[in-house]
Amino acid sequence: MYTRTDDRGHPEHPERSEPSGHDLRHHGDAEVRDGGSDLVDLAVNVRTGTPPRWLRERIAASMDSLAAYPDGRAARTAVAARHGLPMERVLLTAGAAEAFVLLARALPVRRPVVVHPQFTEPEAALRDAGHDVGRVLLREENGFRLDPKAVPESADLVVIGNPTNPTSVLHPAAQIAELARPGRLLVVDEAFMDAVPGEVEALAGRTDVPGLVVLRSLTKTWGLAGLRIGYVLAEPATIAALERAQPLWPVSTPALAAAEACMGGAALAEAEDAARQIAADRAHLLAGLAEFDEVRAVDSAEGPFVLVRVRRAQEVRERLRGLGFAVRRGDTFPGLDGDWLRLAVRDRVTTNRFLQALDQALVMVG
């Protein structure tokens, strides 16, 4: 489903800020921020046990250079080499969130469309920049899978996540590429792609898709949410436009050191191992959830999280919180309502404890 359009294919009544009660500024960290250290965090999709010691040491070593202004050339070169691209196609950003703001403010966008349910920050950034935002709503009955024909032809910017947060659906790269058009920017948020074994269906590194803009983040796999580091891969003209809108020295020296370190061969191998472990742990979680008649999971999940429908989900969430587990509410995502929760994938021991708590919570709610 998508926002209704007029006879020119333009959205008739694009939904504006905070439409339909969806809090576009709500993020998973809010679920644990005031809960203290006693809560087991299943609300935030950052890999546990990160950043690893070797990465912390690389970041710490960069402190010796804090007196100098940041020089992003080495990190930019490393990112370019990792994806087989020239430097002119790479822009380093203070996390993916900065990239969304730059896209919304620096480019001549007139008819943006966001494919939902997905991470809400892109739409929030577009609305803050004064844009009317159309929506394509993917449906549960279709497995939250993309139908390229559902995107209005008039859209000159399309945003989609892959794998998508919160549904954990991995869309075929070929289907996403079908969305490319002359004069259209196709923005693919691949923040969780390095949590997919082999990064199958990735578009990062592709230069044959016109208007393609790929966003990556080092936050999730490497545990760097507090450091703020990500990057954009796009055509040189798009990169240049985004770069002109950035302030001077937007990425700190420690963040640049982390970016360079995470592009190395050993780091990529570690990320691949972690992705395979996440896949195994996710299968264990899905098998456990299948034992509950009251719970229906999006079982095609390919990311480090699982979306579930639960009757009286908000009451269940509060009961789980009382039992020591924080989970992500789903009703802040356009296309979802109060019956949805998102669960981060954790190790088997933690998952088993959570499943026991879920059993108790469901009994309590009745």
Coordinates of C-alpha atoms in Angstrom, one line a residue:
M1 CA 0.0 0.0 0.0
Y2 CA 1.2 3.6 -0.6
T3 CA -0.1 7.1 0.1
R4 CA -2.8 7.9 -2.4
T5 CA -1.7 9.9 -5.4
D6 CA -3.4 12.3 -7.8
D7 CA -3.6 11.8 -11.6
R8 CA 0.0 12.9 -12.0
G9 CA 1.2 10.3 -9.5
H10 CA 1.9 12.8 -6.8
P11 CA 0.8 12.1 -3.2
E12 CA -2.6 13.7 -2.6
H13 CA -2.2 14.3 1.1
P14 CA 1.4 13.4 2.2
E15 CA 1.4 12.7 5.9
R16 CA 3.2 15.3 7.9
S17 CA 5.2 15.3 11.2
E18 CA 4.4 12.6 13.7
P19 CA 1.4 11.4 11.6
S20 CA -1.0 8.8 12.9
G21 CA 0.6 8.8 16.3
H22 CA 3.9 7.5 15.2
D23 CA 6.8 8.9 17.2
L24 CA 9.5 9.1 14.5
R25 CA 12.1 10.2 17.1
H26 CA 11.7 7.1 19.3
H27 CA 14.7 4.8 19.2
G28 CA 15.5 1.6 21.0
D29 CA 17.9 3.2 23.5
A30 CA 14.9 4.9 25.1
E31 CA 13.7 1.5 26.3
V32 CA 16.9 1.0 28.4
R33 CA 18.0 4.6 29.1
D34 CA 16.2 4.8 32.5
G35 CA 16.2 1.1 33.3
G36 CA 19.7 0.9 34.9
S37 CA 22.1 -1.9 34.5
D38 CA 19.7 -4.6 35.6
L39 CA 17.8 -4.7 32.3
V40 CA 18.9 -7.2 29.6
D41 CA 18.9 -5.1 26.5
L42 CA 16.9 -6.7 23.6
A43 CA 15.8 -3.3 22.4
V44 CA 19.0 -2.0 20.8
N45 CA 20.6 -3.9 17.8
V46 CA 24.2 -3.3 18.7
R47 CA 26.2 -6.6 18.9
T48 CA 27.0 -7.5 22.5
G49 CA 30.6 -7.8 23.6
T50 CA 31.7 -4.9 21.4
P51 CA 33.8 -3.0 20.6
P52 CA 36.5 -5.8 20.7
R53 CA 39.7 -5.2 22.5
W54 CA 41.8 -4.7 19.4
L55 CA 39.4 -2.0 18.2
R56 CA 39.4 -0.2 21.5
E57 CA 43.2 -0.2 21.4
R58 CA 43.2 1.3 17.9
I59 CA 40.8 4.0 19.0
A60 CA 42.8 4.7 22.2
A61 CA 46.0 5.0 20.2
S62 CA 44.4 7.8 18.1
M63 CA 44.2 10.0 21.2
D64 CA 47.9 10.9 20.7
S65 CA 46.8 12.9 17.6
L66 CA 43.9 14.9 19.1
A67 CA 45.9 18.1 18.9
A68 CA 45.8 18.0 15.1
Y69 CA 42.7 18.5 13.0
P70 CA 41.1 15.3 11.8
D71 CA 42.5 14.0 8.4
G72 CA 40.0 11.6 6.8
R73 CA 42.1 10.6 3.8
A74 CA 43.3 7.3 5.1
A75 CA 39.9 6.2 6.4
R76 CA 38.2 7.3 3.2
T77 CA 40.8 5.4 1.1
A78 CA 40.2 2.3 3.3
V79 CA 36.4 2.4 2.8
A80 CA 36.8 2.9 -0.9
A81 CA 39.2 -0.1 -1.2
R82 CA 36.9 -2.3 0.9
H83 CA 34.1 -1.7 -1.7
G84 CA 36.3 -1.5 -4.8
L85 CA 35.4 2.1 -5.4
P86 CA 37.3 5.3 -6.1
M87 CA 37.6 7.8 -3.2
E88 CA 35.3 10.2 -5.1
R89 CA 32.4 7.9 -4.4
V90 CA 32.9 7.8 -0.6
L91 CA 31.8 10.3 2.1
L92 CA 32.5 9.7 5.8
T93 CA 29.8 10.9 8.2
A94 CA 29.1 11.2 11.9
G95 CA 27.0 8.0 11.8
A96 CA 24.2 7.2 9.3
A97 CA 22.0 9.8 11.0
E98 CA 24.1 12.7 9.7
A99 CA 23.9 11.2 6.2
F100 CA 20.1 11.2 6.4
V101 CA 20.1 14.9 7.3
L102 CA 22.6 15.8 4.5
L103 CA 20.4 14.0 2.0
A104 CA 17.3 15.8 3.2
R105 CA 18.9 19.3 3.2
A106 CA 21.6 19.3 0.5
L107 CA 19.9 17.8 -2.5
P108 CA 17.1 19.2 -4.7
V109 CA 14.4 16.8 -3.7
R110 CA 10.8 17.5 -4.5
R111 CA 8.9 14.2 -4.0
P112 CA 10.5 11.9 -1.5
V113 CA 9.0 8.5 -0.7
V114 CA 10.0 6.3 2.2
V115 CA 9.3 2.5 2.2
H116 CA 7.9 1.5 5.6
P117 CA 8.0 -0.1 8.1
Q118 CA 11.6 0.9 8.4
F119 CA 14.0 3.0 10.4
T120 CA 12.2 6.3 11.0
E121 CA 15.1 8.7 11.0
P122 CA 15.2 9.2 7.2
E123 CA 11.6 10.4 7.2
A124 CA 12.1 12.6 10.3
A125 CA 15.1 14.2 8.6
L126 CA 13.1 14.9 5.4
R127 CA 10.2 16.4 7.4
D128 CA 12.5 18.5 9.4
A129 CA 13.9 19.9 6.1
G130 CA 10.4 20.9 5.1
H131 CA 9.6 18.1 2.7
D132 CA 6.2 16.4 2.2
V133 CA 7.0 12.7 2.5
G134 CA 5.0 10.0 0.7
R135 CA 4.9 6.5 2.1
V136 CA 4.9 3.0 0.7
L137 CA 3.5 0.7 3.4
L138 CA 4.6 -3.0 3.1
R139 CA 2.1 -5.4 4.6
E140 CA 2.3 -8.3 6.9
E141 CA 0.2 -10.5 4.7
N142 CA 2.9 -10.2 2.0
G143 CA 5.7 -10.9 4.4
F144 CA 6.7 -7.1 4.4
R145 CA 8.3 -7.8 1.0
L146 CA 8.9 -5.1 -1.6
D147 CA 6.8 -4.7 -4.7
P148 CA 8.8 -2.2 -6.8
K149 CA 5.6 -1.3 -8.7
A150 CA 4.1 0.1 -5.5
V151 CA 6.5 3.1 -5.5
P152 CA 5.0 6.1 -7.4
E153 CA 6.8 6.9 -10.6
S154 CA 6.9 10.6 -9.6
A155 CA 9.2 9.9 -6.6
D156 CA 12.5 11.6 -7.1
L157 CA 14.0 10.1 -3.9
V158 CA 13.2 6.7 -2.5
V159 CA 14.4 5.4 0.8
I160 CA 14.5 1.7 1.7
G161 CA 16.4 -0.3 4.3
N162 CA 18.1 -3.7 3.5
P163 CA 17.8 -5.7 5.6
T164 CA 15.0 -3.6 6.8
N165 CA 14.7 -2.4 10.4
P166 CA 12.4 -3.5 12.1
T167 CA 11.0 -6.3 9.9
S168 CA 14.4 -8.0 9.4
V169 CA 13.4 -8.7 5.8
L170 CA 16.3 -8.9 3.3
H171 CA 15.0 -7.7 -0.1
P172 CA 16.6 -9.0 -3.3
A173 CA 19.2 -6.6 -4.7
A174 CA 17.7 -7.0 -8.1
Q175 CA 14.2 -5.9 -6.9
I176 CA 15.7 -2.8 -5.2
A177 CA 17.6 -1.9 -8.3
E178 CA 14.3 -2.0 -10.2
L179 CA 13.5 1.2 -8.3
A180 CA 16.2 3.2 -10.1
R181 CA 15.0 5.8 -12.6
P182 CA 16.7 8.7 -14.4
G183 CA 16.4 11.8 -12.2
R184 CA 15.7 9.7 -9.0
L185 CA 18.0 9.1 -6.0
L186 CA 17.6 5.5 -4.7
V187 CA 18.8 5.5 -1.1
V188 CA 19.4 2.1 0.4
D189 CA 20.2 2.0 4.1
E190 CA 22.5 -1.0 4.6
A191 CA 23.3 -0.4 8.2
F192 CA 22.7 -4.0 9.1
M193 CA 24.1 -5.6 5.9
D194 CA 27.4 -6.6 7.5
A195 CA 25.3 -8.8 9.9
V196 CA 24.1 -10.9 6.9
P197 CA 26.5 -13.8 6.1
G198 CA 28.3 -13.0 2.8
E199 CA 26.4 -9.7 2.6
V200 CA 24.2 -11.3 0.0
E201 CA 21.9 -8.8 -1.7
A202 CA 24.2 -5.9 -0.9
L203 CA 24.3 -3.0 -3.4
A204 CA 27.4 -1.3 -1.8
G205 CA 30.1 -1.1 -4.4
R206 CA 27.7 -1.2 -7.4
T207 CA 28.2 1.5 -10.0
D208 CA 25.8 0.3 -12.6
V209 CA 22.6 1.5 -10.8
P210 CA 21.8 5.1 -11.7
G211 CA 21.2 7.4 -8.7
L212 CA 22.2 4.8 -6.2
V213 CA 23.1 6.0 -2.7
V214 CA 24.1 3.4 -0.1
L215 CA 24.5 4.2 3.5
R216 CA 26.6 2.1 5.9
S217 CA 27.2 2.3 9.6
L218 CA 29.8 0.8 11.9
T219 CA 27.6 1.2 14.9
K220 CA 25.9 -2.2 15.0
T221 CA 28.5 -4.8 14.4
W222 CA 31.4 -3.0 16.1
G223 CA 29.5 -1.4 19.1
L224 CA 30.4 2.2 18.2
A225 CA 27.1 4.0 18.8
G226 CA 28.8 6.5 21.0
L227 CA 31.6 7.3 18.5
R228 CA 29.3 8.2 15.5
I229 CA 30.9 6.8 12.3
G230 CA 29.3 5.8 9.1
Y231 CA 29.7 6.5 5.4
V232 CA 27.9 7.1 2.1
L233 CA 28.6 5.5 -1.2
A234 CA 27.3 7.3 -4.3
E235 CA 28.0 8.9 -7.6
P236 CA 30.8 11.6 -7.3
A237 CA 28.4 14.5 -8.0
T238 CA 26.1 13.4 -5.2
I239 CA 29.1 12.9 -2.8
A240 CA 30.3 16.4 -3.7
A241 CA 26.9 17.9 -3.0
L242 CA 26.7 16.2 0.4
E243 CA 30.2 17.1 1.3
R244 CA 29.6 20.8 0.7
A245 CA 26.8 20.7 3.2
Q246 CA 28.9 19.2 5.9
P247 CA 30.7 21.3 8.5
L248 CA 34.4 21.3 8.5
W249 CA 36.0 18.2 10.1
P250 CA 32.7 16.4 10.7
V251 CA 34.2 13.1 11.8
S252 CA 36.5 13.0 14.8
T253 CA 40.0 11.5 14.8
P254 CA 39.0 8.5 17.0
A255 CA 36.1 7.8 14.6
L256 CA 38.4 7.9 11.6
A257 CA 40.8 5.5 13.3
A258 CA 37.9 3.1 13.9
A259 CA 36.7 3.4 10.3
E260 CA 40.1 2.6 8.9
A261 CA 40.6 -0.3 11.3
C262 CA 37.2 -1.9 10.5
M263 CA 37.9 -2.0 6.8
G264 CA 40.9 -4.4 7.2
G265 CA 40.9 -8.0 6.2
A266 CA 41.0 -9.4 9.8
A267 CA 38.1 -7.1 10.8
L268 CA 36.0 -8.2 7.8
A269 CA 36.7 -11.8 8.6
E270 CA 35.6 -11.2 12.2
A271 CA 32.4 -9.5 11.1
E272 CA 31.6 -12.4 8.8
D273 CA 32.1 -14.9 11.7
A274 CA 29.8 -12.7 13.8
A275 CA 27.2 -12.7 11.1
R276 CA 27.2 -16.5 10.9
Q277 CA 26.8 -16.7 14.7
I278 CA 24.0 -14.2 14.6
A279 CA 22.2 -16.3 12.0
A280 CA 22.5 -19.4 14.2
D281 CA 21.3 -17.5 17.3
R282 CA 18.4 -16.0 15.3
A283 CA 17.3 -19.5 14.3
H284 CA 17.3 -20.5 17.9
L285 CA 15.2 -17.5 18.9
L286 CA 12.7 -18.1 16.1
A287 CA 12.4 -21.8 17.1
G288 CA 11.7 -20.8 20.7
L289 CA 9.1 -18.1 19.7
A290 CA 7.3 -20.7 17.5
E291 CA 6.4 -22.6 20.7
F292 CA 4.0 -19.8 21.8
D293 CA 0.5 -19.7 20.3
E294 CA 0.3 -16.0 21.3
V295 CA 3.3 -15.0 19.3
R296 CA 3.7 -14.7 15.5
A297 CA 7.2 -13.8 14.2
V298 CA 8.3 -12.5 10.8
D299 CA 10.1 -15.8 10.2
S300 CA 11.9 -14.7 7.1
A301 CA 14.2 -12.6 9.3
E302 CA 17.7 -12.1 8.0
G303 CA 19.0 -9.4 10.3
P304 CA 20.2 -9.3 13.9
F305 CA 16.6 -8.7 15.2
V306 CA 13.2 -10.3 14.9
L307 CA 9.8 -8.6 14.6
V308 CA 6.9 -10.3 16.4
R309 CA 3.2 -9.7 16.7
V310 CA 1.8 -10.3 20.2
R311 CA -1.7 -9.7 21.5
R312 CA -1.6 -6.9 24.1
A313 CA 2.1 -6.3 23.2
Q314 CA 2.5 -3.1 25.3
E315 CA 1.4 -4.9 28.4
V316 CA 3.7 -7.8 27.6
R317 CA 6.5 -5.3 27.1
E318 CA 5.9 -3.8 30.5
R319 CA 5.8 -7.2 32.2
L320 CA 9.0 -8.2 30.5
R321 CA 10.6 -5.0 31.8
G322 CA 9.5 -6.0 35.3
L323 CA 11.2 -9.4 34.7
G324 CA 14.4 -7.7 33.6
F325 CA 14.2 -7.6 29.8
A326 CA 13.9 -4.4 27.6
V327 CA 12.3 -5.0 24.2
R328 CA 11.6 -2.4 21.5
R329 CA 8.0 -1.3 21.0
G330 CA 6.8 -1.5 17.4
D331 CA 4.0 1.1 17.3
T332 CA 6.4 4.0 16.5
F333 CA 7.1 2.5 13.1
P334 CA 4.7 3.6 10.3
G335 CA 2.8 0.5 9.1
L336 CA 2.8 -1.2 12.5
D337 CA 0.5 -0.8 15.5
G338 CA 0.6 -1.6 19.2
D339 CA 0.6 -5.4 18.6
W340 CA 4.3 -5.4 17.5
L341 CA 7.6 -5.8 19.3
R342 CA 11.1 -6.0 18.0
L343 CA 13.6 -8.3 19.7
A344 CA 17.4 -8.1 19.3
V345 CA 19.1 -11.5 18.6
R346 CA 21.4 -12.5 21.5
D347 CA 23.3 -15.6 22.5
R348 CA 21.5 -18.8 23.3
V349 CA 21.8 -18.5 27.1
T350 CA 20.3 -15.0 27.0
T351 CA 17.6 -16.1 24.6
N352 CA 16.6 -19.1 26.8
R353 CA 16.3 -16.7 29.8
F354 CA 14.2 -14.4 27.7
L355 CA 11.9 -17.1 26.5
Q356 CA 11.2 -18.1 30.1
A357 CA 10.5 -14.5 30.9
L358 CA 8.2 -14.2 27.9
D359 CA 6.3 -17.3 29.1
Q360 CA 5.8 -15.6 32.5
A361 CA 4.8 -12.3 30.9
L362 CA 2.2 -13.9 28.7
V363 CA 0.6 -15.7 31.7
M364 CA 0.5 -12.5 33.6
V365 CA -1.2 -10.6 30.9
G366 CA -3.6 -13.5 30.3

